[in-house]
Tab-separated table of C-alpha atoms in Angstrom:
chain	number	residue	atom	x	y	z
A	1	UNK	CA	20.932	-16.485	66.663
A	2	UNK	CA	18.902	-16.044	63.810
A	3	UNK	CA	15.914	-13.617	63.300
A	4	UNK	CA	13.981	-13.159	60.028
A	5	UNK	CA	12.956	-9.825	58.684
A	6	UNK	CA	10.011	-8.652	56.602
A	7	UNK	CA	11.102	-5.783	54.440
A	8	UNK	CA	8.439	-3.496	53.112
A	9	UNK	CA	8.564	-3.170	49.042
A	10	UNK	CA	9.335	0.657	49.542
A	11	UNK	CA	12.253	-0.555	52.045
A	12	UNK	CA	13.636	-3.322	49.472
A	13	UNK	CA	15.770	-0.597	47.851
A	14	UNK	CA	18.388	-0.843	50.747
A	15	UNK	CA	18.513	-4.515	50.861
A	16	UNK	CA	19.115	-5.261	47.151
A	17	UNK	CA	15.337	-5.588	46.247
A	18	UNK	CA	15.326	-8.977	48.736
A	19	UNK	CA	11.806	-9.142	50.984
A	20	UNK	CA	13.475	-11.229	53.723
A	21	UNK	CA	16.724	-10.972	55.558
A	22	UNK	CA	18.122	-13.040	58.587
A	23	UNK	CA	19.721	-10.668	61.112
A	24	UNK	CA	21.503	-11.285	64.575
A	25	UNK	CA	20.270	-9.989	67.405
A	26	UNK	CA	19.089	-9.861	71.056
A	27	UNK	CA	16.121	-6.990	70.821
A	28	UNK	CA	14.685	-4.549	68.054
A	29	UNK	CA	17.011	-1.967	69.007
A	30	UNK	CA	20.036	-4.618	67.723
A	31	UNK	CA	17.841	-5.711	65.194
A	32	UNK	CA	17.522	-1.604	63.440
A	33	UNK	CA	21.594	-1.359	63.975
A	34	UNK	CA	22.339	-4.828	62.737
A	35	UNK	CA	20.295	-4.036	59.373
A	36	UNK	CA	22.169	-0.682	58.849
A	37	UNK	CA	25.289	-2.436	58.920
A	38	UNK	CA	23.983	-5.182	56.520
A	39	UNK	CA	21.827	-2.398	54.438
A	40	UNK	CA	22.934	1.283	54.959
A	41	UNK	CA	20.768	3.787	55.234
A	42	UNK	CA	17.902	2.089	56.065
A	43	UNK	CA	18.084	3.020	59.515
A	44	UNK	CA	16.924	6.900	58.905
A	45	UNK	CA	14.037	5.276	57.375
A	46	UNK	CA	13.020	3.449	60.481
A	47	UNK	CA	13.708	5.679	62.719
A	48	UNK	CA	14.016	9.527	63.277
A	49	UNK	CA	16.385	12.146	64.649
A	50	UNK	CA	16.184	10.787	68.212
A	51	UNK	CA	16.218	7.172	67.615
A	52	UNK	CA	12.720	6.408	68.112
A	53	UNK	CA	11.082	4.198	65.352
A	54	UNK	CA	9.176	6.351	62.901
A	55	UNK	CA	5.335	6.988	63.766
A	56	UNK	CA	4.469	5.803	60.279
A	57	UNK	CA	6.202	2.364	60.565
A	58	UNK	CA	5.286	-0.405	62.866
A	59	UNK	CA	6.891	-3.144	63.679
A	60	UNK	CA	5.682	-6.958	64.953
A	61	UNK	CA	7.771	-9.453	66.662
A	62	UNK	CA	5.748	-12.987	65.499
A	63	UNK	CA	2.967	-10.888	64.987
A	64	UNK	CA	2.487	-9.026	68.544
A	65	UNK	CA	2.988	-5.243	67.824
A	66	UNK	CA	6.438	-4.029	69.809
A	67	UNK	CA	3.975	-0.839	71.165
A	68	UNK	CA	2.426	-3.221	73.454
A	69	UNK	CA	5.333	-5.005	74.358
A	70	UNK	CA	8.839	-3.790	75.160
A	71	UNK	CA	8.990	-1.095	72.197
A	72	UNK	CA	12.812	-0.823	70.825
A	73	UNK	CA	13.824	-3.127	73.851
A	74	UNK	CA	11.419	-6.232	73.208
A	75	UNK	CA	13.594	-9.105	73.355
A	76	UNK	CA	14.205	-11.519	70.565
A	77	UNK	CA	15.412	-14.843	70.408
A	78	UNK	CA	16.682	-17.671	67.216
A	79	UNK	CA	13.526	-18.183	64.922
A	80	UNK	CA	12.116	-15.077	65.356
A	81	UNK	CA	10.022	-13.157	62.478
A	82	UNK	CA	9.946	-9.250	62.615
A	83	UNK	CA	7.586	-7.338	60.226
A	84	UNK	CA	7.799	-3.783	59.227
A	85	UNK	CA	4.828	-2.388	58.113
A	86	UNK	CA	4.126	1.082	56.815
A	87	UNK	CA	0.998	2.720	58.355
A	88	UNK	CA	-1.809	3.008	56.186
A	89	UNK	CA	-4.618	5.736	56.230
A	90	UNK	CA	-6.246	7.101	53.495
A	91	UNK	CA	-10.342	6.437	52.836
């Protein structure tokens, strides 16, 4: 099963400066430890002591933010695309 990913720019350091990867897996939580295996490190970027995605980072399965539907357990099946996206705030 195949699942696209949308890498931030500040993110593309861990995956060899590449915007998109295709990852395996069955929800988000597969998805984070299938990219740390693929990309160390990236993982502490996504997500903090606890294993709960960062506050600053959201994430969208096909464009339907994961806060409103399973969070780390939202399901995900072949043809998938998952966005990361840095919060922005400023003014």
């Amino acid at each position: 099963m195949s699942v696209k990913v949308l890498v931030p720019t500040p993110l593309q350091k861990f995956t060899n400066e590449q915007a998109t990867i295709e990852c395996s897996a069955d929800s988000i939580e597969e998805l984070i430890d299938s990219l740390d295996e693929t990309c160390p490190g990236i993982k502490s970027r996504l997500c903090d002591e606890q294993g709960q995605i960062r506050r600053f980072l959201n994430l969208y399965v096909n464009s339907e933010d994961i806060r409103f539907l399973e969070g780390k357990a939202t399901p995900l099946k072949d043809g998938d695309e998952v966005s990361i996206v840095p919060a922005v705030a400023g003014g």
